[in-house]
mmCIF file of C-alpha atoms in Angstrom:
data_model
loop_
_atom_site.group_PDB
_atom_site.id
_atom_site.type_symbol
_atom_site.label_atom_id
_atom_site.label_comp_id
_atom_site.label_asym_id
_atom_site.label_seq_id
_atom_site.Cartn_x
_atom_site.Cartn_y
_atom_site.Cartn_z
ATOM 1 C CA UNK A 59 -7.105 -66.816 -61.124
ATOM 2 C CA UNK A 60 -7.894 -63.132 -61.444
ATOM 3 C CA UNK A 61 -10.306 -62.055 -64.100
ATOM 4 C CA UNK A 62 -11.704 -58.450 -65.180
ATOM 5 C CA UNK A 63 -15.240 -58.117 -65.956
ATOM 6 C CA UNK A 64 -15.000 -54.989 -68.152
ATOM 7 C CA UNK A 65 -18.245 -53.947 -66.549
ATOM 8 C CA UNK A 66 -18.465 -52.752 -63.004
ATOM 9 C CA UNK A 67 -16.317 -54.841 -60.801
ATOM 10 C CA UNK A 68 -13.266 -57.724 -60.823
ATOM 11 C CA UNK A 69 -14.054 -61.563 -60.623
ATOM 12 C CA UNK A 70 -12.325 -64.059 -58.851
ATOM 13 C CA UNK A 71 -13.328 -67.198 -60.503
ATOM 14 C CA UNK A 72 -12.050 -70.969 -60.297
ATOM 15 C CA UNK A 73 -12.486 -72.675 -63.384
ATOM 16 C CA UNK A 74 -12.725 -75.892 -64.442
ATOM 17 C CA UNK A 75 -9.115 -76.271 -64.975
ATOM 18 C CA UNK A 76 -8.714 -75.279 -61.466
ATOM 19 C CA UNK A 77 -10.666 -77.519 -60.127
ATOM 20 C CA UNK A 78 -9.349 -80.650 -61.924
ATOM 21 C CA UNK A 79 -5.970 -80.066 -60.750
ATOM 22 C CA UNK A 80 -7.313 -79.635 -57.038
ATOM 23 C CA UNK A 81 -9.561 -83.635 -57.811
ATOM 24 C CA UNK A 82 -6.178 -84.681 -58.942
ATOM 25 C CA UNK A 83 -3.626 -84.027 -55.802
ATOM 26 C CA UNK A 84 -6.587 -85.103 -53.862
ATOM 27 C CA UNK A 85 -7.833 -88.051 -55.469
ATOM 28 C CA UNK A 86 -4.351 -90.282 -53.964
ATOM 29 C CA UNK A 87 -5.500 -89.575 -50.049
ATOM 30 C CA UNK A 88 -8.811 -90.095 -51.220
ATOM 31 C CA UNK A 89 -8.000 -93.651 -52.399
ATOM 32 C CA UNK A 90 -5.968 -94.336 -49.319
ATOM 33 C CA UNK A 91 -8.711 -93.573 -47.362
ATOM 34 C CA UNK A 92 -11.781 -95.590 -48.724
ATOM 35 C CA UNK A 93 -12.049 -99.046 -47.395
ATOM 36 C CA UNK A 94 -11.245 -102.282 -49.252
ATOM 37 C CA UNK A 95 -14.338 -104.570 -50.354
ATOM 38 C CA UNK A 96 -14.678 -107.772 -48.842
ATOM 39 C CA UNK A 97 -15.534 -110.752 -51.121
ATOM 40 C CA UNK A 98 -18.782 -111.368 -49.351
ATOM 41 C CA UNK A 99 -19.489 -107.568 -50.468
ATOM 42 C CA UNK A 100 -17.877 -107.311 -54.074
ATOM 43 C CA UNK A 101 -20.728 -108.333 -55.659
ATOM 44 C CA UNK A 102 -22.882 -105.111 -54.263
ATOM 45 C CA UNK A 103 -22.195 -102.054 -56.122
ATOM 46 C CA UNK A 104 -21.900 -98.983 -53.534
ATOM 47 C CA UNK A 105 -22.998 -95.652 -54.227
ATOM 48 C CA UNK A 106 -20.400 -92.990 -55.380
ATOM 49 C CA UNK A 107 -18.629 -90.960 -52.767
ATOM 50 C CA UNK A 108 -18.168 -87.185 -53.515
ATOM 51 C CA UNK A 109 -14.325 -86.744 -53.610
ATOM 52 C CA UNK A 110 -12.699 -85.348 -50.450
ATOM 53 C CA UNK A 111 -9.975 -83.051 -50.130
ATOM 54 C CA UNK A 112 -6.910 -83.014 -48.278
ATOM 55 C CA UNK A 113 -8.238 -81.315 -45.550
ATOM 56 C CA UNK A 114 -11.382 -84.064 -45.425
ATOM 57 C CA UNK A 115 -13.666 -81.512 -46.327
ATOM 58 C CA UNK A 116 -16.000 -81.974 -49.316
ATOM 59 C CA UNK A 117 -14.952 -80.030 -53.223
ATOM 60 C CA UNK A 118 -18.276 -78.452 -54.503
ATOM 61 C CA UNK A 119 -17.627 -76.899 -58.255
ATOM 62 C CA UNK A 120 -18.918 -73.412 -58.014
ATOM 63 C CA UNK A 121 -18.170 -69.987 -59.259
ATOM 64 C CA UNK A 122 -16.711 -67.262 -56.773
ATOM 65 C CA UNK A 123 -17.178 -63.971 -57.270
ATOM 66 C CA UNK A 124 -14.809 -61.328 -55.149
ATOM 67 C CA UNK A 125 -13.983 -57.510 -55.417
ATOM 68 C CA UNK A 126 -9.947 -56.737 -54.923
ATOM 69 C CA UNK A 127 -8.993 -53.651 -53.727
ATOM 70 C CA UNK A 128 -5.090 -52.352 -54.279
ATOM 71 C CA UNK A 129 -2.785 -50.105 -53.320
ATOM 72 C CA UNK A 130 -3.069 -46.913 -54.880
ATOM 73 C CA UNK A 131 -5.892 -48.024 -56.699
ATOM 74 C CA UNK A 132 -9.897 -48.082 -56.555
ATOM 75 C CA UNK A 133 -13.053 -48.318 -58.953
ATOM 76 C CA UNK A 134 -16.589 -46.838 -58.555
ATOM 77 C CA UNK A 135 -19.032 -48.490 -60.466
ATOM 78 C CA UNK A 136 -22.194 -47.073 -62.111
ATOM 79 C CA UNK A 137 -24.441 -47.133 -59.040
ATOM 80 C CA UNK A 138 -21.628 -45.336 -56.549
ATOM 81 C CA UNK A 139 -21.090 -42.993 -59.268
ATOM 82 C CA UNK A 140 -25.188 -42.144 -59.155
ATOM 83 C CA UNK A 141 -24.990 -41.970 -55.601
ATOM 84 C CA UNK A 142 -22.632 -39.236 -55.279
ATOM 85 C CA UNK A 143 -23.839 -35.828 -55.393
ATOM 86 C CA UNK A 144 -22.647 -33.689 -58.130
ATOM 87 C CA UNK A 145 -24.070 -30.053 -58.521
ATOM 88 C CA UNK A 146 -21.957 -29.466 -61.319
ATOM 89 C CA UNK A 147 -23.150 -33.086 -63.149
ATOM 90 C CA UNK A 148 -19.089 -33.823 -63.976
ATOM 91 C CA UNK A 149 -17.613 -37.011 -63.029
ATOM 92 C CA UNK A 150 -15.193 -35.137 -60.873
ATOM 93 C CA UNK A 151 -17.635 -35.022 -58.138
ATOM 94 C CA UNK A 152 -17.937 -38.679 -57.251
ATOM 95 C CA UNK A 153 -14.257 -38.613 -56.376
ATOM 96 C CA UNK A 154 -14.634 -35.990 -53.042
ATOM 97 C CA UNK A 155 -14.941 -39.745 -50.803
ATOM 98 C CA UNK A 156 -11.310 -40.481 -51.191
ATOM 99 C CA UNK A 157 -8.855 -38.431 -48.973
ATOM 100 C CA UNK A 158 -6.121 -38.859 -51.929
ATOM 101 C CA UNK A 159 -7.748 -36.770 -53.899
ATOM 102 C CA UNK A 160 -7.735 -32.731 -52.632
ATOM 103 C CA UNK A 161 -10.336 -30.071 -54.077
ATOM 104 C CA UNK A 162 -9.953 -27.011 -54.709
ATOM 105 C CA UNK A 163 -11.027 -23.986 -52.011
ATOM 106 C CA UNK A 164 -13.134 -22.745 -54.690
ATOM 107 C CA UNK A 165 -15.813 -25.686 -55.220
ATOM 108 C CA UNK A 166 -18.652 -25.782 -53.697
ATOM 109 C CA UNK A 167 -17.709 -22.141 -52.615
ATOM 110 C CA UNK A 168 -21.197 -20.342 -51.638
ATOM 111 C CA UNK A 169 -20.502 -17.610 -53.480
ATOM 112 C CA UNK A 170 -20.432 -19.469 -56.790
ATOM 113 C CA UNK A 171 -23.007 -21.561 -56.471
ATOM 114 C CA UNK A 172 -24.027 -20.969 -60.567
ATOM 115 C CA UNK A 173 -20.347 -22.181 -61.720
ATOM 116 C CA UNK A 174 -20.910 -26.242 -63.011
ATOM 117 C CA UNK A 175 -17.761 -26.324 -64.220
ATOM 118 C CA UNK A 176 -15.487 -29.413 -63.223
ATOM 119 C CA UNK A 177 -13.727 -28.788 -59.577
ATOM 120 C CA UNK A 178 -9.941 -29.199 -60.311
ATOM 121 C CA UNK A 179 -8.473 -31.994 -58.163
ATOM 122 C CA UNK A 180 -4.847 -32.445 -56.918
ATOM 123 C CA UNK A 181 -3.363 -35.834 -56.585
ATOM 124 C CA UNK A 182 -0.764 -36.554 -54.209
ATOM 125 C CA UNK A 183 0.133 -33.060 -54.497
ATOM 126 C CA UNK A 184 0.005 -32.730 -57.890
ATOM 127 C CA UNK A 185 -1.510 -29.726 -59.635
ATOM 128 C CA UNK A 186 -4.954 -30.283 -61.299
ATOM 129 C CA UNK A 187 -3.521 -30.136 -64.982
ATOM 130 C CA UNK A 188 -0.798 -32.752 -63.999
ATOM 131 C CA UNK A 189 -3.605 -35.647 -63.919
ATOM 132 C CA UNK A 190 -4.083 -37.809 -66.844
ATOM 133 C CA UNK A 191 -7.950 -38.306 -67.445
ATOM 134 C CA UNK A 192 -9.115 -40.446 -70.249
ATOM 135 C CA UNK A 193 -12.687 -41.954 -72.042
ATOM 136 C CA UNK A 194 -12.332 -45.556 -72.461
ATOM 137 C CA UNK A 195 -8.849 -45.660 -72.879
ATOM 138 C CA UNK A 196 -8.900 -42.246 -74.873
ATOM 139 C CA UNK A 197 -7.280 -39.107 -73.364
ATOM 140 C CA UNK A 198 -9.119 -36.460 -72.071
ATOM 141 C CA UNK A 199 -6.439 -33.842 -71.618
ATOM 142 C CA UNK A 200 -7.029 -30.391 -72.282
ATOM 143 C CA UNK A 201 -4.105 -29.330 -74.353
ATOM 144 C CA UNK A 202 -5.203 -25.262 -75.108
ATOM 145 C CA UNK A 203 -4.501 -23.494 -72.085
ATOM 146 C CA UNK A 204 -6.223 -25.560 -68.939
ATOM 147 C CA UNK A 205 -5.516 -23.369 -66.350
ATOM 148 C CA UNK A 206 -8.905 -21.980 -66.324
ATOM 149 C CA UNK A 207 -10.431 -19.091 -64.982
ATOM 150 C CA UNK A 208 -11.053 -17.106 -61.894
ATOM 151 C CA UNK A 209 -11.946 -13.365 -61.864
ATOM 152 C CA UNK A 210 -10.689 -11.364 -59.463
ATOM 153 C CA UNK A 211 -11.137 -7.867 -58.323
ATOM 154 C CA UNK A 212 -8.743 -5.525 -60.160
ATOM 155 C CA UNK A 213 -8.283 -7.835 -63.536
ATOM 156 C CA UNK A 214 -7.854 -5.882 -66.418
ATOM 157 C CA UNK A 215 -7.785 -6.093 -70.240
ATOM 158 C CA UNK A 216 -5.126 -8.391 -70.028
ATOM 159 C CA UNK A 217 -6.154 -11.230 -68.965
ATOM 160 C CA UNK A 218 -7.135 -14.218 -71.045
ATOM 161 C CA UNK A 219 -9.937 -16.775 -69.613
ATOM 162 C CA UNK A 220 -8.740 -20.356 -70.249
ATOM 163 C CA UNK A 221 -10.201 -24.102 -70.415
ATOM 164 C CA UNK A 222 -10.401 -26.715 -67.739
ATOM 165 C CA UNK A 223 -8.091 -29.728 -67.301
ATOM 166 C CA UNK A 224 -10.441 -31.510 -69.302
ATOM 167 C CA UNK A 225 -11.424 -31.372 -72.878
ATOM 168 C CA UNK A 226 -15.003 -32.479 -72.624
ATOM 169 C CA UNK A 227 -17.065 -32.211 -69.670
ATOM 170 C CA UNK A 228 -18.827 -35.667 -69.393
ATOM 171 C CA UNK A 229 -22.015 -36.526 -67.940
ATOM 172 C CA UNK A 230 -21.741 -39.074 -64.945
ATOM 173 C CA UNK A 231 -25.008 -40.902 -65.681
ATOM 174 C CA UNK A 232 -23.036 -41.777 -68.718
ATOM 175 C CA UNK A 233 -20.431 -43.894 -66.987
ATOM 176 C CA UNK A 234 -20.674 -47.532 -66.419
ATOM 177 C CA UNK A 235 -17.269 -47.894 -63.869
ATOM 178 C CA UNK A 236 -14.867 -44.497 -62.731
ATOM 179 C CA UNK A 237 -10.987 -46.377 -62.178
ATOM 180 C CA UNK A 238 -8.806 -44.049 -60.158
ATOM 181 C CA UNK A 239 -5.197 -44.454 -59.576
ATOM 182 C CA UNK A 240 -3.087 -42.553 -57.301
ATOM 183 C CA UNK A 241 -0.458 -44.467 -56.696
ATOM 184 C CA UNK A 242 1.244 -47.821 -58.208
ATOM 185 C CA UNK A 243 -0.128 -47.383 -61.596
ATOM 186 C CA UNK A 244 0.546 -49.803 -64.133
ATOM 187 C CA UNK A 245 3.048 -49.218 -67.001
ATOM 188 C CA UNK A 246 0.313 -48.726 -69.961
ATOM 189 C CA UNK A 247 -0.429 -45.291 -68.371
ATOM 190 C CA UNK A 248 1.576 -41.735 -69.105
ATOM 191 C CA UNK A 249 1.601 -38.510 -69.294
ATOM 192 C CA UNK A 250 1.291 -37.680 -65.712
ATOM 193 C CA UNK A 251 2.951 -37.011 -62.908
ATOM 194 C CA UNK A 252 -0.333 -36.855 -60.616
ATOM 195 C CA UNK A 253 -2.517 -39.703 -61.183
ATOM 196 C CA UNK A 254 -5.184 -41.714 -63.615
ATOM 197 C CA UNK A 255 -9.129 -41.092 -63.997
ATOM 198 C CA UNK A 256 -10.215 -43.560 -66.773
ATOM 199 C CA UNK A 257 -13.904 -43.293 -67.323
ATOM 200 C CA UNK A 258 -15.394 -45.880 -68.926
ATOM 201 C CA UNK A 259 -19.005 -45.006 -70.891
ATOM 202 C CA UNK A 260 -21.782 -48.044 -69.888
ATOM 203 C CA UNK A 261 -23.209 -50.583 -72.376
ATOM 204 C CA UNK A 262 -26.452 -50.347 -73.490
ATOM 205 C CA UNK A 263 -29.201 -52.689 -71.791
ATOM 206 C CA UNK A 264 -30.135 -55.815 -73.983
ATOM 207 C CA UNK A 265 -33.084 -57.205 -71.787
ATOM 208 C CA UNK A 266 -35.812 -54.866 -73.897
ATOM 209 C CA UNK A 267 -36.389 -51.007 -74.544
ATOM 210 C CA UNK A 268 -35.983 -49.215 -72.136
ATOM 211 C CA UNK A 269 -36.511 -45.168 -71.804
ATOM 212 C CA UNK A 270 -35.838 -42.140 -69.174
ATOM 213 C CA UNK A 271 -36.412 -38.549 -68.465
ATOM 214 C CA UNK A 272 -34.813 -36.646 -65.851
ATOM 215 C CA UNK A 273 -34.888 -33.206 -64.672
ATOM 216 C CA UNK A 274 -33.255 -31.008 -61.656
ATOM 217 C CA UNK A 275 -33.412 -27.494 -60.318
ATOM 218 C CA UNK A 276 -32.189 -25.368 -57.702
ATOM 219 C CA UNK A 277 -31.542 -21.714 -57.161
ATOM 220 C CA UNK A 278 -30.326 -19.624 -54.130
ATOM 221 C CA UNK A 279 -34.178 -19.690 -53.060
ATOM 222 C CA UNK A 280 -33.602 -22.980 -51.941
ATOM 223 C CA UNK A 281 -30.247 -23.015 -50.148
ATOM 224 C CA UNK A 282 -29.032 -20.604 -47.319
ATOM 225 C CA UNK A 283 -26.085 -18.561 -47.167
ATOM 226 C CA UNK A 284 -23.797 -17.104 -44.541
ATOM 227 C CA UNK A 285 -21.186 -14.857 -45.517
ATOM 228 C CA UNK A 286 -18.149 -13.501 -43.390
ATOM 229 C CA UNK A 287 -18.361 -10.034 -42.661
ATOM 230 C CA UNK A 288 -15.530 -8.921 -44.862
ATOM 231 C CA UNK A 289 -16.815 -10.007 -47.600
ATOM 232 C CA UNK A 290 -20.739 -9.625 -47.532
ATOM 233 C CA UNK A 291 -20.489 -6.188 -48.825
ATOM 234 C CA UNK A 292 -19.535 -8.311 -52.106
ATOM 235 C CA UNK A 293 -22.731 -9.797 -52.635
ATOM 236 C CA UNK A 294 -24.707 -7.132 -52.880
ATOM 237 C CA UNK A 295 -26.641 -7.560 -56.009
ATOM 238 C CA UNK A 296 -26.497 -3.819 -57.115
ATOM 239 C CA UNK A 297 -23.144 -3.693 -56.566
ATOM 240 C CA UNK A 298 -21.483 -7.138 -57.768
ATOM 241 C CA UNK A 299 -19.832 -6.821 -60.905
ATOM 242 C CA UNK A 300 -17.576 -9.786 -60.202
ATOM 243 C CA UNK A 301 -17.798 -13.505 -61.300
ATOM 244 C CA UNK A 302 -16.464 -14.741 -57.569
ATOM 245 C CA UNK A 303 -19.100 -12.934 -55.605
ATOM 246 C CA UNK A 304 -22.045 -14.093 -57.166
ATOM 247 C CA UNK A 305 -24.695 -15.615 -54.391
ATOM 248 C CA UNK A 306 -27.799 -15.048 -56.933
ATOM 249 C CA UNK A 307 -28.218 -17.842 -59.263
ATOM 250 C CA UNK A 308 -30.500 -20.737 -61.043
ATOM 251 C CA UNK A 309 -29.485 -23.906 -62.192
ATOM 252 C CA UNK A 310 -31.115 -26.495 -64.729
ATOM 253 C CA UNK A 311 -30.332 -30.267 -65.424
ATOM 254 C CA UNK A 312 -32.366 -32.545 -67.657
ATOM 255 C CA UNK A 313 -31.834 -35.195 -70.145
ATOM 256 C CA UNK A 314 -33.389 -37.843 -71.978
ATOM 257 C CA UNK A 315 -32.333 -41.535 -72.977
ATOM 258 C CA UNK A 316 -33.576 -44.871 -74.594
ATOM 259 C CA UNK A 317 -31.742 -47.944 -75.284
ATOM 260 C CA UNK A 318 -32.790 -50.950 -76.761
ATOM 261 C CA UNK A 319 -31.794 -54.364 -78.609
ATOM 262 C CA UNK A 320 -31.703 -53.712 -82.247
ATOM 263 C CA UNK A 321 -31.118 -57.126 -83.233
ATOM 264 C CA UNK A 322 -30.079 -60.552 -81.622
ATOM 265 C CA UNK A 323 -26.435 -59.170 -80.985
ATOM 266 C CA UNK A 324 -26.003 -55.036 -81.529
ATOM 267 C CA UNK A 325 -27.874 -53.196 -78.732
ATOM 268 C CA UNK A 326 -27.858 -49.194 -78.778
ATOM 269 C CA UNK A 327 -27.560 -46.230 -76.399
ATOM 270 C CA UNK A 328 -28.445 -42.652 -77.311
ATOM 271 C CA UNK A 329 -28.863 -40.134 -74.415
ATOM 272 C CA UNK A 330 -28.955 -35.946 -74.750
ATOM 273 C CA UNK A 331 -28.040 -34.306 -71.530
ATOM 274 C CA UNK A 332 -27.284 -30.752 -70.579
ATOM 275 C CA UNK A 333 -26.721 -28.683 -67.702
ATOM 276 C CA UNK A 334 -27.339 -24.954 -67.687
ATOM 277 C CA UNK A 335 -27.266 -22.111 -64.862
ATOM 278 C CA UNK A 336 -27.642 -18.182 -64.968
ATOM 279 C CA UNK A 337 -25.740 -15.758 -62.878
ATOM 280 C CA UNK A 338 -27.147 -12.178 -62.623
ATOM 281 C CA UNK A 339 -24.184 -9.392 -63.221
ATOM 282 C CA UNK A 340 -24.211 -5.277 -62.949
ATOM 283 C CA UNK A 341 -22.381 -3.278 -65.314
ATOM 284 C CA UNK A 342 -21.365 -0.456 -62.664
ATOM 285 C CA UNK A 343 -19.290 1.594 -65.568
ATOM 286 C CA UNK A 344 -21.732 4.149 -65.889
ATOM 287 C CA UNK A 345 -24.959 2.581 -63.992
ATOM 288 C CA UNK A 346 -25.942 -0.367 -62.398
ATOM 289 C CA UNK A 347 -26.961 -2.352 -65.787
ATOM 290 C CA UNK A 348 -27.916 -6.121 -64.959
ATOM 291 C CA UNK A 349 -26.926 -8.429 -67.351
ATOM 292 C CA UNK A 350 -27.913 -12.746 -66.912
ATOM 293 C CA UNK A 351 -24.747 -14.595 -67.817
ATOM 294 C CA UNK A 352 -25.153 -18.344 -68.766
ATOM 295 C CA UNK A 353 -23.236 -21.537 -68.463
ATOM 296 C CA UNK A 354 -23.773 -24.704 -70.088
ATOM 297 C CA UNK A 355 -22.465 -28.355 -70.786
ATOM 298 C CA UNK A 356 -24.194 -30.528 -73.375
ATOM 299 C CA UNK A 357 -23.951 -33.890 -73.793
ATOM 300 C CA UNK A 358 -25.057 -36.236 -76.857
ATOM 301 C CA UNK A 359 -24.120 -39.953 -77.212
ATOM 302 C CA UNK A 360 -24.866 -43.029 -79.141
ATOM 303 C CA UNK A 361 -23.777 -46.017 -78.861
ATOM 304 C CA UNK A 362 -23.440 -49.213 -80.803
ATOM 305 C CA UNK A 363 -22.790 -52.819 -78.621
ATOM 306 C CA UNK A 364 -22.362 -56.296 -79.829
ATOM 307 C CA UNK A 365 -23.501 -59.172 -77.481
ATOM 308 C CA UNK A 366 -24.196 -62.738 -77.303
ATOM 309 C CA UNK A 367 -21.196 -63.074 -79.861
ATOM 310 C CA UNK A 368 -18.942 -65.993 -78.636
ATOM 311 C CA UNK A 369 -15.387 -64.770 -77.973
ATOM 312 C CA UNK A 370 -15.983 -61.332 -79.586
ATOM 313 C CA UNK A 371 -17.167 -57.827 -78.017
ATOM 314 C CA UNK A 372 -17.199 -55.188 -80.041
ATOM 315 C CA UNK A 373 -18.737 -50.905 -79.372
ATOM 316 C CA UNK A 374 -18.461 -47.606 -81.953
ATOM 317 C CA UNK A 375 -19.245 -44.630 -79.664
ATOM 318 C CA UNK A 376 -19.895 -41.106 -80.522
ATOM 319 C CA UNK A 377 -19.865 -38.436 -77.915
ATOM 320 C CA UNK A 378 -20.825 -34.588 -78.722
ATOM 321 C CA UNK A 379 -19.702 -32.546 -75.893
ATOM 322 C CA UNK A 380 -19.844 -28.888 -76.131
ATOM 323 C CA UNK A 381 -19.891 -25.891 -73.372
ATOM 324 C CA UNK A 382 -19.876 -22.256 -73.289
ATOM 325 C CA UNK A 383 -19.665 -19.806 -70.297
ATOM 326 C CA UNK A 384 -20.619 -15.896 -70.420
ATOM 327 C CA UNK A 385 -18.134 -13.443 -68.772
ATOM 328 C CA UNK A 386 -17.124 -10.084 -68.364
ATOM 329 C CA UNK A 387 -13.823 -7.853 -68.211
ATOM 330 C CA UNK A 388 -14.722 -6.107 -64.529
ATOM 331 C CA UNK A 389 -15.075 -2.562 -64.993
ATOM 332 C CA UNK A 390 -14.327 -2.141 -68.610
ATOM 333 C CA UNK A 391 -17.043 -1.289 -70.955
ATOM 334 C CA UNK A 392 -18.246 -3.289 -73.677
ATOM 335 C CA UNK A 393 -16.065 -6.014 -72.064
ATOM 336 C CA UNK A 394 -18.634 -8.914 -72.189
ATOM 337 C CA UNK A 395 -17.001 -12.343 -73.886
ATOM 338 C CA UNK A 396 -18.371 -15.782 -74.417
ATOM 339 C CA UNK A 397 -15.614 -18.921 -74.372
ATOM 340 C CA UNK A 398 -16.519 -21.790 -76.357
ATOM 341 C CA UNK A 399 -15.291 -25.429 -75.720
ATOM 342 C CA UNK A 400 -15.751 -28.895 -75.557
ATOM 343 C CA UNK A 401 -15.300 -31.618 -78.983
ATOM 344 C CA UNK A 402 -16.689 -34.722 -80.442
ATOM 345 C CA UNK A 403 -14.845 -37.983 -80.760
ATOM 346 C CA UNK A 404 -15.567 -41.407 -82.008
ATOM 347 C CA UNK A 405 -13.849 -44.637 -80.821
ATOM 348 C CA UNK A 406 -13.829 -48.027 -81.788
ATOM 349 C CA UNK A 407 -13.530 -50.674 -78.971
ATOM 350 C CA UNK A 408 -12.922 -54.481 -80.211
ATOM 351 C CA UNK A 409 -11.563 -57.502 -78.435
ATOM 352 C CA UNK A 410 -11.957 -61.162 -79.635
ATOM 353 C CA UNK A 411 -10.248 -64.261 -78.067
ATOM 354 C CA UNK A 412 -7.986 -66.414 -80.375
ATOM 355 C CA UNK A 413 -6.893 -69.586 -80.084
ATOM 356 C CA UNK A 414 -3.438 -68.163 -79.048
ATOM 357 C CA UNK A 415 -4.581 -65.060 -77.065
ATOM 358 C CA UNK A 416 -6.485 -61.784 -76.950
ATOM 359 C CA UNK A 417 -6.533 -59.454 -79.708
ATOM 360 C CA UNK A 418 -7.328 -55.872 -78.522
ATOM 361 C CA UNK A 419 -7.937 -53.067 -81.073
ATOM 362 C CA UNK A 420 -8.837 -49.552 -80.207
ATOM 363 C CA UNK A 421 -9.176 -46.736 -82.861
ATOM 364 C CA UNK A 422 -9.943 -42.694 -82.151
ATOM 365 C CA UNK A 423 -10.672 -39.982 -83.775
ATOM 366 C CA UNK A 424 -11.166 -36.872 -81.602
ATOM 367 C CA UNK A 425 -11.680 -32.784 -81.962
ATOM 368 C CA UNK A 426 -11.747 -30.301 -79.082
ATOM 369 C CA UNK A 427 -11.412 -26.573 -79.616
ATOM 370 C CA UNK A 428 -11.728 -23.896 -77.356
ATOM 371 C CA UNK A 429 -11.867 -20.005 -78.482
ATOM 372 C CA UNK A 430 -13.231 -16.932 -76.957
ATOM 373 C CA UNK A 431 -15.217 -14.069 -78.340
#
């Protein structure tokens, strides 16, 4: 029997039920098989004989644990999603592995090495706003305009920088399993025509206090660069005016988070991360002029978890999630803009077992605005 353990991985356990039934269609050939006791032996009790099995091989009662992969389906779990390399610290990174999923030409482009927003992903073809991502059963979806945002030369007045396909950008050291479908995907999923990221935010440790600090840098100091002829002329840094040709850049990523038992059954999680990078740019309207443009993502949760609680599990989380990216009109005065995103949201997560089944109940509240200025 196939069972989910909401926390990394599935189980494949056989329970006890199981097992009786298996004792039971075996115990007839097992009975055939003994030999009967002669009356000069009845008197001597015998030592008990393991049941056999039909096949004559011995039934030991253990637990068996298994991972299932499916079709169109597969789940990362906390420690894959740590392994995976992710410059711009979104959970979109630890996805590059599967050849389902296409990037975009413009991630990991050397030329933007100071953008940490989330690469946009195609699935089975599908453009990166036709994807359905959602937070522990929560969507995700960037409703305001998530087309996003790439300058190019000759832009003008006109044009009007949008939001990602996502409405908050969250952190991946955050995540406790990543479940990806791209194809087959069960019936309790919609609004899509791609496919299904459902992050799922890890429980807070109950085995004592526990505490981290973490911090990461990088700049085009430490990497090297090779540009195509055509285009080097572009990264000249007293010339570059443009958001795509931007070699020059720093990037910051630290965080802090403790967790700890509060009681004998509600555990807690609060973490504060944030990303931030800086981009040099040259007003050339009237003279070089530079200017340091800055991106950020910001992350601040806290979590609440029940445990030891037989045949209940309960979690409140509240997530924080803000960003903000610089910009500039090319070649128009005065033309500097921020944009502004992200939201905050709060979900309730409860599931006890009844006599008569499972009762599931999962409550929201979410806010995400995005506006420029």
């Amino acid at each position: 029997m196939k069972k989910v353990n909401i926390s990394y991985h599935h189980q494949l356990r056989l329970r006890p039920t199981h097992l009786s039934l298996i004792l039971l269609l075996a115990l007839p050939a097992a009975l055939q098989a003994a030999p009967s006791a002669s009356p000069a032996t009845s008197g001597t009790p015998k030592p008990a004989q393991p049941p056999a099995s039909s096949t004559g091989t011995d039934i030991i009662e253990k637990e068996v644990y298994a991972t299932r992969d499916q079709a169109g389906k597969f789940v990362l779990d906390h420690e894959e999603i740590n392994m995976a390399p992710s410059p711009t610290g979104t959970i979109n990174e630890a996805l590059r592995s599967r050849s389902s999923i296409q990037f975009d030409l413009n991630s990991r482009n050397s030329m933007t090495g100071g953008d940490i927003h989330p690469p946009r992903i195609s699935i089975r073809g599908a453009r990166h706003t036709d994807n359905n991502f959602l937070i522990d059963g929560v969507s995700n979806n960037n409703n305001m305009n998530p087309n996003g945002y790439y300058e190019s030369p000759g832009d003008g007045a006109n044009i009007v920088p949008g939001g990602e396909a996502q409405a908050i950008f969250l952190d991946p050291d955050l995540l406790g399993s990543l479940t990806i479908y791209t194809s087959n995907i069960p019936v309790e999923y919609g609004d899509f025509t791609g496919g299904v990221i459902d992050a799922k935010i890890r429980d807070p440790r109950t085995d004592g206090f526990h505490g981290s600090i973490k911090y990461r840098y990088t700049s085009d100091h430490w990497a090297r660069q090779h540009y195509h002829s055509d285009v080097a002329s572009l990264t000249e840094t007293t010339h570059s005016s443009n958001a795509n040709y931007q070699p020059v850049f720093t990037r910051h990523q630290y965080g802090l988070s403790i967790e700890s038992p509060l009681s004998s059954h509600i555990a807690a999680l609060l973490t504060y991360s944030e990303i931030r990078s800086y981009t040099p740019r040259y007003d050339t309207t009237r003279f070089p002029e530079k200017h340091d443009y800055k991106q950020s993502n910001q992350n601040i949760l806290l979590k609440l978890s029940s445990f030891d609680i037989s045949n209940f599990k309960s979690s409140l989380t509240f997530v924080y999630a803000p960003f903000e990216r610089d910009g500039a009109m090319p070649a128009r005065r005065n033309g500097d803009y921020k944009i502004e995103g992200g939201g905050y949201r709060t979900t309730l997560d409860s599931e006890g077992k009844l006599s008569f089944g499972t009762l599931n109940l999962l409550l929201s509240y979410k806010h995400d605005d995005q506006n420029r200025d």
